[in-house]
mmCIF file of C-alpha atoms and ligand atoms in Angstrom:
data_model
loop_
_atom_site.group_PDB
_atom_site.id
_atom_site.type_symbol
_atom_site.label_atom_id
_atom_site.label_comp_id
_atom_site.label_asym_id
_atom_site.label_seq_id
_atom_site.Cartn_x
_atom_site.Cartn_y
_atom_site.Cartn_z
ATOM 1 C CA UNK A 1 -13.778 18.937 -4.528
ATOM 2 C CA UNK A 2 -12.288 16.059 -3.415
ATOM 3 C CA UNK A 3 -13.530 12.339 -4.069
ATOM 4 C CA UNK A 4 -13.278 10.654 -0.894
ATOM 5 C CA UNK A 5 -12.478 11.713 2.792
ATOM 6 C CA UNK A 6 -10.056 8.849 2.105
ATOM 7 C CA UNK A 7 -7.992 9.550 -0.646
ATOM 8 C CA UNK A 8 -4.215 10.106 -0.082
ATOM 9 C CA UNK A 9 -4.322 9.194 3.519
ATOM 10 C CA UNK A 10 -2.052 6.918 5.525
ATOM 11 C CA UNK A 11 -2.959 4.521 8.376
ATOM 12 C CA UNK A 12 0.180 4.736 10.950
ATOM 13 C CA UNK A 13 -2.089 4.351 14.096
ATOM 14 C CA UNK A 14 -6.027 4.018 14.897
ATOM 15 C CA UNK A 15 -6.170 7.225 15.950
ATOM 16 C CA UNK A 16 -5.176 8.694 12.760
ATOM 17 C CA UNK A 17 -9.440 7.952 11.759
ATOM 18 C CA UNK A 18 -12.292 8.854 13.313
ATOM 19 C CA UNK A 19 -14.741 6.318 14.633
ATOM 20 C CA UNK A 20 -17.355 6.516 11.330
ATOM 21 C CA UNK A 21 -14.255 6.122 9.254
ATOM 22 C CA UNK A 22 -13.410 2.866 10.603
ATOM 23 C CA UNK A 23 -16.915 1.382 10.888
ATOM 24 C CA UNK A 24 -16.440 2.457 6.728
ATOM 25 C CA UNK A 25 -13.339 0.255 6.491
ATOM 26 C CA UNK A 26 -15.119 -2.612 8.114
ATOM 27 C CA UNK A 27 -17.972 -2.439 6.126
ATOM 28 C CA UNK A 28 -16.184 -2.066 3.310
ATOM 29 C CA UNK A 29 -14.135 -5.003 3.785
ATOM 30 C CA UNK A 30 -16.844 -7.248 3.901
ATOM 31 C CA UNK A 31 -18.356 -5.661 0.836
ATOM 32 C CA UNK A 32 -15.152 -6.831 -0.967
ATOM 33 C CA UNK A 33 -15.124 -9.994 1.204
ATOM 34 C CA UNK A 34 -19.036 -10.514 -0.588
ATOM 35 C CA UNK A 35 -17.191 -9.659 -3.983
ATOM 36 C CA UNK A 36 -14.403 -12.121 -3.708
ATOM 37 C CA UNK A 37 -16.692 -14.325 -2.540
ATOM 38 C CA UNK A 38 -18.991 -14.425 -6.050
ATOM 39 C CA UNK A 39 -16.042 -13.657 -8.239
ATOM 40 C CA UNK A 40 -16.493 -10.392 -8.802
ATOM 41 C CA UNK A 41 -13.672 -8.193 -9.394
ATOM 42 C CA UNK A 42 -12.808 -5.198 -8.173
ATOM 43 C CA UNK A 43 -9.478 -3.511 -10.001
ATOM 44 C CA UNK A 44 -10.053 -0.235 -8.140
ATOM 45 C CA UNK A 45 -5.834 -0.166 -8.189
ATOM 46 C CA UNK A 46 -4.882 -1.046 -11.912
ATOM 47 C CA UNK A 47 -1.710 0.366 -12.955
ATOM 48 C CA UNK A 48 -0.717 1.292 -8.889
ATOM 49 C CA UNK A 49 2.510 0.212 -7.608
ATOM 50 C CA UNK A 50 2.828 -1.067 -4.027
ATOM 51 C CA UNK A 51 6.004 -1.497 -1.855
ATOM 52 C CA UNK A 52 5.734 -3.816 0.743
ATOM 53 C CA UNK A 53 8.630 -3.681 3.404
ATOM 54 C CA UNK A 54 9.739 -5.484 6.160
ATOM 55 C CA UNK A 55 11.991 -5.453 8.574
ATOM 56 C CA UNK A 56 10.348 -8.473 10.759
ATOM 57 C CA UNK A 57 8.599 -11.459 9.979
ATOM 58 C CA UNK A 58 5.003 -11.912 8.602
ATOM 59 C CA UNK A 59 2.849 -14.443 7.190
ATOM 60 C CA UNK A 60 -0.666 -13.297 7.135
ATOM 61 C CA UNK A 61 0.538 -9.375 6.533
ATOM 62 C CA UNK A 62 2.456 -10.253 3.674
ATOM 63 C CA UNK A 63 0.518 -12.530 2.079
ATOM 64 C CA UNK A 64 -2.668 -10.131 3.216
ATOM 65 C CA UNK A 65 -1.292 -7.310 0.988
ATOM 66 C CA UNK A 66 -0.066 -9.164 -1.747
ATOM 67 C CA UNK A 67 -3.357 -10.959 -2.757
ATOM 68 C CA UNK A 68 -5.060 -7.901 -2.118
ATOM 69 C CA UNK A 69 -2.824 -6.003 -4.017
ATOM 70 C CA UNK A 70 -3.084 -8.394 -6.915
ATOM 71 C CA UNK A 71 -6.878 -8.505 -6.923
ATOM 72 C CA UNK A 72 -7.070 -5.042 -6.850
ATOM 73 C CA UNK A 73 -5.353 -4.676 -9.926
ATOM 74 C CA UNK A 74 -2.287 -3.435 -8.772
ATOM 75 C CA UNK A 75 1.730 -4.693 -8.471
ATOM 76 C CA UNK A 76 3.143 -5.326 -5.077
ATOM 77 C CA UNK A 77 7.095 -5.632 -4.503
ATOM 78 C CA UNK A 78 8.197 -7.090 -1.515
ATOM 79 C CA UNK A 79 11.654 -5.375 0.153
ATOM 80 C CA UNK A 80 12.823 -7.553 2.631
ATOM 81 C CA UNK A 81 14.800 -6.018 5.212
ATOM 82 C CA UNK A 82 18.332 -7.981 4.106
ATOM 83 C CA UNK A 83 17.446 -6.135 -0.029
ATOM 84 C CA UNK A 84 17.359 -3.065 0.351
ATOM 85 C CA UNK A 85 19.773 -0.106 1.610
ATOM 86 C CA UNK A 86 16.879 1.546 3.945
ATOM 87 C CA UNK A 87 18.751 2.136 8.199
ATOM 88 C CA UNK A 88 22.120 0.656 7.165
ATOM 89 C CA UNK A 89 23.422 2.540 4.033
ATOM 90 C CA UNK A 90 20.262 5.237 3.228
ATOM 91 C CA UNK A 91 18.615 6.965 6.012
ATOM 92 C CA UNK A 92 14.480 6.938 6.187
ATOM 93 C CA UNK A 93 13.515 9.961 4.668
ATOM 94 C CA UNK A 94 16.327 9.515 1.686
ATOM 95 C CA UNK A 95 14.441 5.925 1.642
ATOM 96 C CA UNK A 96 11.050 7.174 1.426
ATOM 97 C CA UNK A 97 11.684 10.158 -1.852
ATOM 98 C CA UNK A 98 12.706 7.432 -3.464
ATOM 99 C CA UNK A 99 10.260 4.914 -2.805
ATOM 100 C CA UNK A 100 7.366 7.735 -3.230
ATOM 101 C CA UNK A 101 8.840 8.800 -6.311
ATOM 102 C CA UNK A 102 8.095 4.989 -8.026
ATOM 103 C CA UNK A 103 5.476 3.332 -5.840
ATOM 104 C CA UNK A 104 2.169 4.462 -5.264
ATOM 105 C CA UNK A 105 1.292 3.034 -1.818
ATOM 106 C CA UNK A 106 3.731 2.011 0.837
ATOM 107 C CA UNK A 107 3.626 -0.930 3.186
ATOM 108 C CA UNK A 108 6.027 -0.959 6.619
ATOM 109 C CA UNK A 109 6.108 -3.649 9.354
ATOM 110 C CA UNK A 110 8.918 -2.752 11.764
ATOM 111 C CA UNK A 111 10.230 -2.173 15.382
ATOM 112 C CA UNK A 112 9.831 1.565 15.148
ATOM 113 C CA UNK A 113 6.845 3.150 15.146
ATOM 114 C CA UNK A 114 9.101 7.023 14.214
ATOM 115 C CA UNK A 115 9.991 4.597 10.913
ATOM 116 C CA UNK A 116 6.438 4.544 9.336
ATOM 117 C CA UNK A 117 5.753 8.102 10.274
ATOM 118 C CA UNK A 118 8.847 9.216 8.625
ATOM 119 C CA UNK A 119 8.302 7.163 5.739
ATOM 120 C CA UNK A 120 4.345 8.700 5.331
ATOM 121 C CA UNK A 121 6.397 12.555 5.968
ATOM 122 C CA UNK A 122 8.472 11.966 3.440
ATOM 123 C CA UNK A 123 7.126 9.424 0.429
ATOM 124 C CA UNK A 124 4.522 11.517 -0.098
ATOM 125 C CA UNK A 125 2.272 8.796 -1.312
ATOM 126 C CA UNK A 126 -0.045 6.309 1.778
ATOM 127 C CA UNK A 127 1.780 4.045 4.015
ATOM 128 C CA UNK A 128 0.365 1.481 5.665
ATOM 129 C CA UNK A 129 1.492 0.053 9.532
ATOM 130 C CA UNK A 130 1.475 -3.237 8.889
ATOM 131 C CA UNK A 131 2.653 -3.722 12.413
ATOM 132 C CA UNK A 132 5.248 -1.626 14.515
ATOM 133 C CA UNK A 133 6.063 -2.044 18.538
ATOM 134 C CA UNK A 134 3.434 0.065 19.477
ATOM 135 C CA UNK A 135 0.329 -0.638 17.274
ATOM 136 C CA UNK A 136 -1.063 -3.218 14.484
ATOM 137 C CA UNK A 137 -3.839 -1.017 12.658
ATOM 138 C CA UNK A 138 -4.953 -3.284 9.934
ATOM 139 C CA UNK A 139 -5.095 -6.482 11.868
ATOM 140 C CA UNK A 140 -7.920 -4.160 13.857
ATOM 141 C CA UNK A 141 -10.068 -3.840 10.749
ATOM 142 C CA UNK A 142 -9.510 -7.577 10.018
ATOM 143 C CA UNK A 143 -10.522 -7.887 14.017
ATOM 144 C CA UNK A 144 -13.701 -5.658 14.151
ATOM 145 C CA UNK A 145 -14.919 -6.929 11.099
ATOM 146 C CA UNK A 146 -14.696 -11.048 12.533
ATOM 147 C CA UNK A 147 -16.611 -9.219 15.809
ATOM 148 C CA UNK A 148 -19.706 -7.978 13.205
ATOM 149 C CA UNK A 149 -19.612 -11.406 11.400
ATOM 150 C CA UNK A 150 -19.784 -13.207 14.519
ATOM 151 C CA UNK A 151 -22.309 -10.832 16.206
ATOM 152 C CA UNK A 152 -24.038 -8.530 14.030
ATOM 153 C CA UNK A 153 -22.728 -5.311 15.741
ATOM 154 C CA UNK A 154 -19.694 -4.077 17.823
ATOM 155 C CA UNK A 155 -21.550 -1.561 19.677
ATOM 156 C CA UNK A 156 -22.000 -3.466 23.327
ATOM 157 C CA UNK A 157 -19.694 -6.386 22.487
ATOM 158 C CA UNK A 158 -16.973 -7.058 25.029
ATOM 159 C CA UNK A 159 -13.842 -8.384 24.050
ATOM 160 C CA UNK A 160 -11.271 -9.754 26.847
ATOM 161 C CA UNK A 161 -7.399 -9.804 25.725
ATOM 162 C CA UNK A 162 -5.832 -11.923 28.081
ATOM 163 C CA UNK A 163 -1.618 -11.780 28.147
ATOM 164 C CA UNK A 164 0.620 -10.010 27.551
ATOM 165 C CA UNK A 165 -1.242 -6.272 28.364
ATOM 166 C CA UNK A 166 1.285 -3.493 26.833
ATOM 167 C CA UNK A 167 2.224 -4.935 23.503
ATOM 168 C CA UNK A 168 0.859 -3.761 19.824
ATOM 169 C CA UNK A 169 -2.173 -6.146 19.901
ATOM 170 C CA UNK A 170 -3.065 -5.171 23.504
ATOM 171 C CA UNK A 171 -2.502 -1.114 22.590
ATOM 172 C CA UNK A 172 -4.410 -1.195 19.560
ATOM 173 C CA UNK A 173 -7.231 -3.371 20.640
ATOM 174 C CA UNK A 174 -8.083 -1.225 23.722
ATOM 175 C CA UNK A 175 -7.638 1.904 21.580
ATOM 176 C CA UNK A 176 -10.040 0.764 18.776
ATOM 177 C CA UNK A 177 -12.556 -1.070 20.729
ATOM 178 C CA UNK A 178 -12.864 2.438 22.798
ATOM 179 C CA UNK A 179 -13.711 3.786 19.266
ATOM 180 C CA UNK A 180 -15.928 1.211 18.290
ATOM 181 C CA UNK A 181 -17.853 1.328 21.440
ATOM 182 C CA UNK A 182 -16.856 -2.120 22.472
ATOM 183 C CA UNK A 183 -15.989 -2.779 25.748
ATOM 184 C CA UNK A 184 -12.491 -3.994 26.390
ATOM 185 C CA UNK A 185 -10.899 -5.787 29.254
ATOM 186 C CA UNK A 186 -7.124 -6.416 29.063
ATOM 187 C CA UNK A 187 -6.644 -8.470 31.684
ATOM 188 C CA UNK A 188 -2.806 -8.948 32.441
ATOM 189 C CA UNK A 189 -0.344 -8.759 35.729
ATOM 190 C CA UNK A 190 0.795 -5.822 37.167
ATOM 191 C CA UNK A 191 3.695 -5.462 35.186
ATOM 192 C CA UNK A 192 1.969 -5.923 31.462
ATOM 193 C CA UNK A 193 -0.425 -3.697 31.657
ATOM 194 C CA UNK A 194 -0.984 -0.730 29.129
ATOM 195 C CA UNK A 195 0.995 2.383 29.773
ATOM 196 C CA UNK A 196 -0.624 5.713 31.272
ATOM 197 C CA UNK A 197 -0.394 7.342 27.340
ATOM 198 C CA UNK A 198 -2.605 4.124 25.917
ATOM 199 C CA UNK A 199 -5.253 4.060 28.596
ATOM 200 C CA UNK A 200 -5.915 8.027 28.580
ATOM 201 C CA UNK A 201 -6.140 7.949 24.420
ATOM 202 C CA UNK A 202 -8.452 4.553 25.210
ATOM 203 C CA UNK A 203 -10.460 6.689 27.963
ATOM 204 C CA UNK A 204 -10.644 9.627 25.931
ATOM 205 C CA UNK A 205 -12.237 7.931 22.966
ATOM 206 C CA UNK A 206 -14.588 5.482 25.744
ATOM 207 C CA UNK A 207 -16.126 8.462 26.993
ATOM 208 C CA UNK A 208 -17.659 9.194 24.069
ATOM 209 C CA UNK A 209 -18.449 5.863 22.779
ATOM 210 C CA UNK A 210 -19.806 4.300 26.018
ATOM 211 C CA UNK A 211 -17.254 1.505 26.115
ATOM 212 C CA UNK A 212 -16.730 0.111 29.308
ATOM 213 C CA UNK A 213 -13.411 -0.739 29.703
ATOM 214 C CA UNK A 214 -11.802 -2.864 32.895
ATOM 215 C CA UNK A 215 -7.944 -3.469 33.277
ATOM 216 C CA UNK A 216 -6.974 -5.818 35.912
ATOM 217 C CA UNK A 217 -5.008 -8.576 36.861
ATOM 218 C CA UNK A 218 -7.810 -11.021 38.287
ATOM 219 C CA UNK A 219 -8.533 -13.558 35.712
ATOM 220 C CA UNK A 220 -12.334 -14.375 37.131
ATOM 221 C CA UNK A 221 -13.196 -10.925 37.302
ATOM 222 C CA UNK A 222 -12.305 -9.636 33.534
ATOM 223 C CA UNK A 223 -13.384 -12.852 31.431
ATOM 224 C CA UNK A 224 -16.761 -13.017 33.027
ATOM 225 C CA UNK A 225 -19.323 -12.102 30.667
ATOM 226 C CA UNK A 226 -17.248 -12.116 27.702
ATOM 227 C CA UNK A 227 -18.131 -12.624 24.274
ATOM 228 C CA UNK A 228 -15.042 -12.786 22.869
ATOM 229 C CA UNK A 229 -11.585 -14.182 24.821
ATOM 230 C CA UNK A 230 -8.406 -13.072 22.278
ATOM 231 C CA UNK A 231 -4.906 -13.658 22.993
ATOM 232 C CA UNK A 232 -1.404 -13.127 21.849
ATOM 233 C CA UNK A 233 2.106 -14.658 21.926
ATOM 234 C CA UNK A 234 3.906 -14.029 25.464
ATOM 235 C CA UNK A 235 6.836 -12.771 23.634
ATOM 236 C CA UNK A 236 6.478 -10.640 20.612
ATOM 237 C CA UNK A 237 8.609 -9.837 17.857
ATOM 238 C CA UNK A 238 12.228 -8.773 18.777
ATOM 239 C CA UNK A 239 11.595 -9.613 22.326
ATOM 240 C CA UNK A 240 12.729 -13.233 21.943
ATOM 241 C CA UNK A 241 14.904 -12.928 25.480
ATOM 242 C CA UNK A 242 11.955 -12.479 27.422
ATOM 243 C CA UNK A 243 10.920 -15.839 27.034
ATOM 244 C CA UNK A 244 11.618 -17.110 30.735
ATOM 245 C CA UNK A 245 9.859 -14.469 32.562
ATOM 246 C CA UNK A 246 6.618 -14.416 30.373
ATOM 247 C CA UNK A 247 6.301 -18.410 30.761
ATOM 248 C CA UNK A 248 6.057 -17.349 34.670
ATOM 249 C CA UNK A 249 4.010 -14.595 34.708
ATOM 250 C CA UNK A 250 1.662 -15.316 31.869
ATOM 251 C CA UNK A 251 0.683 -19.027 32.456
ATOM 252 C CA UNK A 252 -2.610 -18.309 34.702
ATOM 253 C CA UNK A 253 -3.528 -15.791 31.694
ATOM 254 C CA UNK A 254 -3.759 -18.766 29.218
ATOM 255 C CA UNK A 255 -7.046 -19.346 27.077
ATOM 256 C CA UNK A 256 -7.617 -22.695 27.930
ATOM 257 C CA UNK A 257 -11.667 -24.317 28.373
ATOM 258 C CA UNK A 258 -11.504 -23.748 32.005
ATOM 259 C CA UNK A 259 -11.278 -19.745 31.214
ATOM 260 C CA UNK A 260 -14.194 -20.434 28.464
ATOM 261 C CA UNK A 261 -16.366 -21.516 31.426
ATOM 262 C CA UNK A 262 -15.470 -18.614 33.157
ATOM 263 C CA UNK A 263 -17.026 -16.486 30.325
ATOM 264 C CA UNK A 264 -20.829 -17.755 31.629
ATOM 265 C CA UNK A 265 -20.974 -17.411 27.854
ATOM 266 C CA UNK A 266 -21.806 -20.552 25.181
ATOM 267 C CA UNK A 267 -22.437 -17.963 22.348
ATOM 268 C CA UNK A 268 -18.451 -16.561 23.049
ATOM 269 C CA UNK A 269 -16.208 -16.805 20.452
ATOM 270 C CA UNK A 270 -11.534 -17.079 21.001
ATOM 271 C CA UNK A 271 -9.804 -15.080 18.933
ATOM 272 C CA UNK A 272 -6.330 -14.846 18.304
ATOM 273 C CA UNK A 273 -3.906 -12.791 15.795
ATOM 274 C CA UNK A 274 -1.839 -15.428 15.014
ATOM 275 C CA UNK A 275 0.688 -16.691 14.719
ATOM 276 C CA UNK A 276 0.036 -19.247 18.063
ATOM 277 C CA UNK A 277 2.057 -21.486 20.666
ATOM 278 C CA UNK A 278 -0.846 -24.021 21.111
ATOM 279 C CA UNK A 279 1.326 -27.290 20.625
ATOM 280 C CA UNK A 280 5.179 -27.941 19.680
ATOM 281 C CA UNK A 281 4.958 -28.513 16.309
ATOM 282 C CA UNK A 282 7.529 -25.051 15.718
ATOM 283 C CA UNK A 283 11.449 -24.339 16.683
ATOM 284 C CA UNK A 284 10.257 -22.044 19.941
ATOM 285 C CA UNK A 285 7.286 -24.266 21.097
ATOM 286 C CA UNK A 286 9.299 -27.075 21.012
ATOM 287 C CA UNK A 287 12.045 -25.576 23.159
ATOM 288 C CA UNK A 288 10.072 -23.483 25.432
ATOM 289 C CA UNK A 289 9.292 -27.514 26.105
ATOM 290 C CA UNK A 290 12.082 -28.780 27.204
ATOM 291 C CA UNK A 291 13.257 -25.796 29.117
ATOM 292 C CA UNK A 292 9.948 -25.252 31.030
ATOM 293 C CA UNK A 293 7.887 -28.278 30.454
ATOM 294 C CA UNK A 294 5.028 -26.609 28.567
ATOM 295 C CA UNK A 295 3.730 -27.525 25.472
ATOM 296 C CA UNK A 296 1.088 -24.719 25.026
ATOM 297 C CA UNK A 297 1.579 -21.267 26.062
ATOM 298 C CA UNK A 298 -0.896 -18.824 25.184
ATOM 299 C CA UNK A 299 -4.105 -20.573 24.239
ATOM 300 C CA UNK A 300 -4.267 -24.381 24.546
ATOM 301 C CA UNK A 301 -4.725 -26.816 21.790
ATOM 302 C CA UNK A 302 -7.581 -27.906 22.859
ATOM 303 C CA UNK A 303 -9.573 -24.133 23.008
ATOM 304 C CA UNK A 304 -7.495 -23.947 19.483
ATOM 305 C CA UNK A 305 -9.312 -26.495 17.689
ATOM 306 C CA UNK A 306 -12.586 -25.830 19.696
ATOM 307 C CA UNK A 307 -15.775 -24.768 18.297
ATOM 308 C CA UNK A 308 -15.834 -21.216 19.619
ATOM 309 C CA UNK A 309 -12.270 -20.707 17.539
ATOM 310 C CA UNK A 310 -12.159 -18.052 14.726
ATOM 311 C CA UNK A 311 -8.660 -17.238 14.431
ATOM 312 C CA UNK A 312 -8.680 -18.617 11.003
ATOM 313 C CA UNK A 313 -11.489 -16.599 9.974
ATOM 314 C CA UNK A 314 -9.742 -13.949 11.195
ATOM 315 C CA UNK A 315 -7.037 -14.667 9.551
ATOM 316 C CA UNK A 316 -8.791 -14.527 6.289
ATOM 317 C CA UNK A 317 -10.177 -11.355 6.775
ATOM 318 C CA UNK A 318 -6.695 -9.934 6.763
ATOM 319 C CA UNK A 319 -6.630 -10.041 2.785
ATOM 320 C CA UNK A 320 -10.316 -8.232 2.921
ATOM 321 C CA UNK A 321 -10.019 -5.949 5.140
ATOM 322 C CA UNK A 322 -6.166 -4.536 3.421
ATOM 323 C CA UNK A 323 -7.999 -4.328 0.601
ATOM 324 C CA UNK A 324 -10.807 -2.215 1.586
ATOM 325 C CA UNK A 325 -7.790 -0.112 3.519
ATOM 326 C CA UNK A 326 -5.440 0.552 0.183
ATOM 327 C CA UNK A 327 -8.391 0.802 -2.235
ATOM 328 C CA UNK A 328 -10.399 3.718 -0.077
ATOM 329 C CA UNK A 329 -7.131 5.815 0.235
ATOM 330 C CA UNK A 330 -5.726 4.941 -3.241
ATOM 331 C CA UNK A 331 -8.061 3.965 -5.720
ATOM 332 C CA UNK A 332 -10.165 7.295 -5.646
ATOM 333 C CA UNK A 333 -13.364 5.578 -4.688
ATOM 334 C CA UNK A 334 -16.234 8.070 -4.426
ATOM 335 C CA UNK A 335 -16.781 8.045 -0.505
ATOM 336 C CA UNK A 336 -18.235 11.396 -0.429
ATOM 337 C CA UNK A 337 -18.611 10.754 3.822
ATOM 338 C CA UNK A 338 -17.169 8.004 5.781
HETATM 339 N N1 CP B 401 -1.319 -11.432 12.621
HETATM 340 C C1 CP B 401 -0.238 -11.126 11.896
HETATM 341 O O1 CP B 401 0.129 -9.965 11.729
HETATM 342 O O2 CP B 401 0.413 -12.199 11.369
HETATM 343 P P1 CP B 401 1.816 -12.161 10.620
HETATM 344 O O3 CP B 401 2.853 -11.808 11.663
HETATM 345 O O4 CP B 401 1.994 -13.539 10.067
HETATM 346 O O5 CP B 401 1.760 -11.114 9.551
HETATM 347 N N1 NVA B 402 2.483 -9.093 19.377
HETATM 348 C C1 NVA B 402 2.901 -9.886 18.228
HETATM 349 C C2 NVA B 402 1.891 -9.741 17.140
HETATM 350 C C3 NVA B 402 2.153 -10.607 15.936
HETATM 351 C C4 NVA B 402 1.089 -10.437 14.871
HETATM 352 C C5 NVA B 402 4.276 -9.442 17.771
HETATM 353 O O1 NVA B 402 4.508 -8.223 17.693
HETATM 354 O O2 NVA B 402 5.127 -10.302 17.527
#
């Protein structure tokens, strides 16, 4: 008999757990958020080797799984994309016997989401998405779990994403709240909103949760009633050219207190991934500035530093919330049902 319905598993997508499973992870993860908390440790991974790769930038991920790796018990390598062989001199799956022959638990933020699959075919041991072009699973633990701090349940919640509709963030939060039974609106223009494939999965999985989704373009329309507003960059990773359009098409979809009014909600709370273009104090805010005379983009500084902000809580529950994910499918944890 096996341990836990966890054990050996990889998260590449949402949809690779059922809807229990997840509310698991996010109860788990504040378990271990409640252990950190009282200095209490938890070395469910001594001994365990972790990989951590990327091939695109990353605070919070990185740092996410490296604490948690470390308070777990285990050791976590970082393999940037410039040290190791892995697309220019080794293929994937040559990459990945390797790898799953010395590490324990794999780690892969990247442009391709074929990449992490191939790696999880052929390691043999869990990978982790820690972000590709299509989906950012453990960012939706860290997400869910700031929703049930905040409001005691995700069943009945609704969450408004407001930008940029068809990237990772927008994909995987319509496809988890469906799960969750949150209602999600992704409210977007015409041209950046999810694709066919992501709203059927997101429909499919609504249907039985009760989630009342709403996609649109009208701004007054989708953030009324919201409890939470969340947002993302205009221009994600590896899209930097796309700058000039987005600015155009994206401004009337910025978080800013006017659309907080628009909620009808005091008790609503902002969200956002992170990282954010809320003043000029980086490289791209600054010239996204002096090319277009803006010097917020997505969210303004002023909803930033407001009191309904949690994206720093949020952020924070990145660390707990990779932990609960690599220690339920590595550290044989008796989880006899999720
Ligand atoms: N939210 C998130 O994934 O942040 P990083 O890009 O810094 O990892
Ligand atoms: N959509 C963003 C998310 C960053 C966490 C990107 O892919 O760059």
């Amino acid at each position: 008999m096996t341990n836990s319905v966890f054990q050996g598993r990889s998260l590449l997508a949402e949809k690779d757990f059922t809807k229990s499973e997840l509310e698991y992870l996010i109860d788990f993860s504040l378990h271990l958020k409640d252990l950190k908390k009282k200095g209490i440790p938890h070395h469910y991974l001594e001994g365990k080797n972790i990989a951590l790769l990327f091939e695109k930038n990353s605070t919070r991920t990185r740092s996410a799984f490296t604490t948690a790796a470390i308070d777990l018990g285990a050791h976590p390598e970082f393999l940037g994309k410039n040290d190791i062989q892995l697309g220019k001199k080794e293929s994937v799956e040559d990459t990945a016997k390797v790898l799953g022959s010395m590490f324990d638990g794999i780690e892969f933020r990247g442009f391709s989401q074929k990449v992490v699959e191939d790696l999880a075919k052929y390691s043999g041991v869990p990978v982790w998405n820690g972000l590709t072009d299509e989906w950012h699973p453990t960012q939706m633990i860290a997400d869910f779990m700031t929703v049930k701090e905040n409001f005691g349940k995700l069943k009945g919640v609704t969450l408004t994403y407001v930008g940029d509709g068809r990237n990772n963030m927008a994909n995987s939060l319509l496809v988890t709240g469906s799960m969750l039974g949150v209602n999600i609106h992704i409210v977007a223009p015409d041209s950046l909103q999810p694709t066919q494939e992501v709203r059927d999965l997101a429909e499919g999985y609504a249907k039985e949760t009760g989630s009342k989704n709403m996609i649109t373009s009208d701004v007054d329309a989708g953030v009324k009633g919201s409890d939470v507003l969340y947002t993302d960059v205009w221009v994600s990773m590896g899209e930097e050219d796309k700058f000039e359009e987005r600015v155009k098409l994206l401004k009337p979809y910025q978080i800013n207190m006017d659309m907080v009014k628009k909620t009808g909600n005091e008790n609503m709370i902002i969200m956002h991934c992170l990282p954010a273009f809320h003043d000029i104090e980086t490289e791209y805010g600054k010239k996204i500035d002096e090319q277009f005379g803006i010097q917020e983009m997505e969210i303004t500084d002023e909803a930033f530093r407001s009191k309904y902000a949690r994206q720093f809580e949020e952020a924070e529950n990145r660390m707990h919330s990779i932990k609960a994910i690599m220690a339920a499918t590595l550290g044989n944890l008796f989880i006899p049902q999720a």
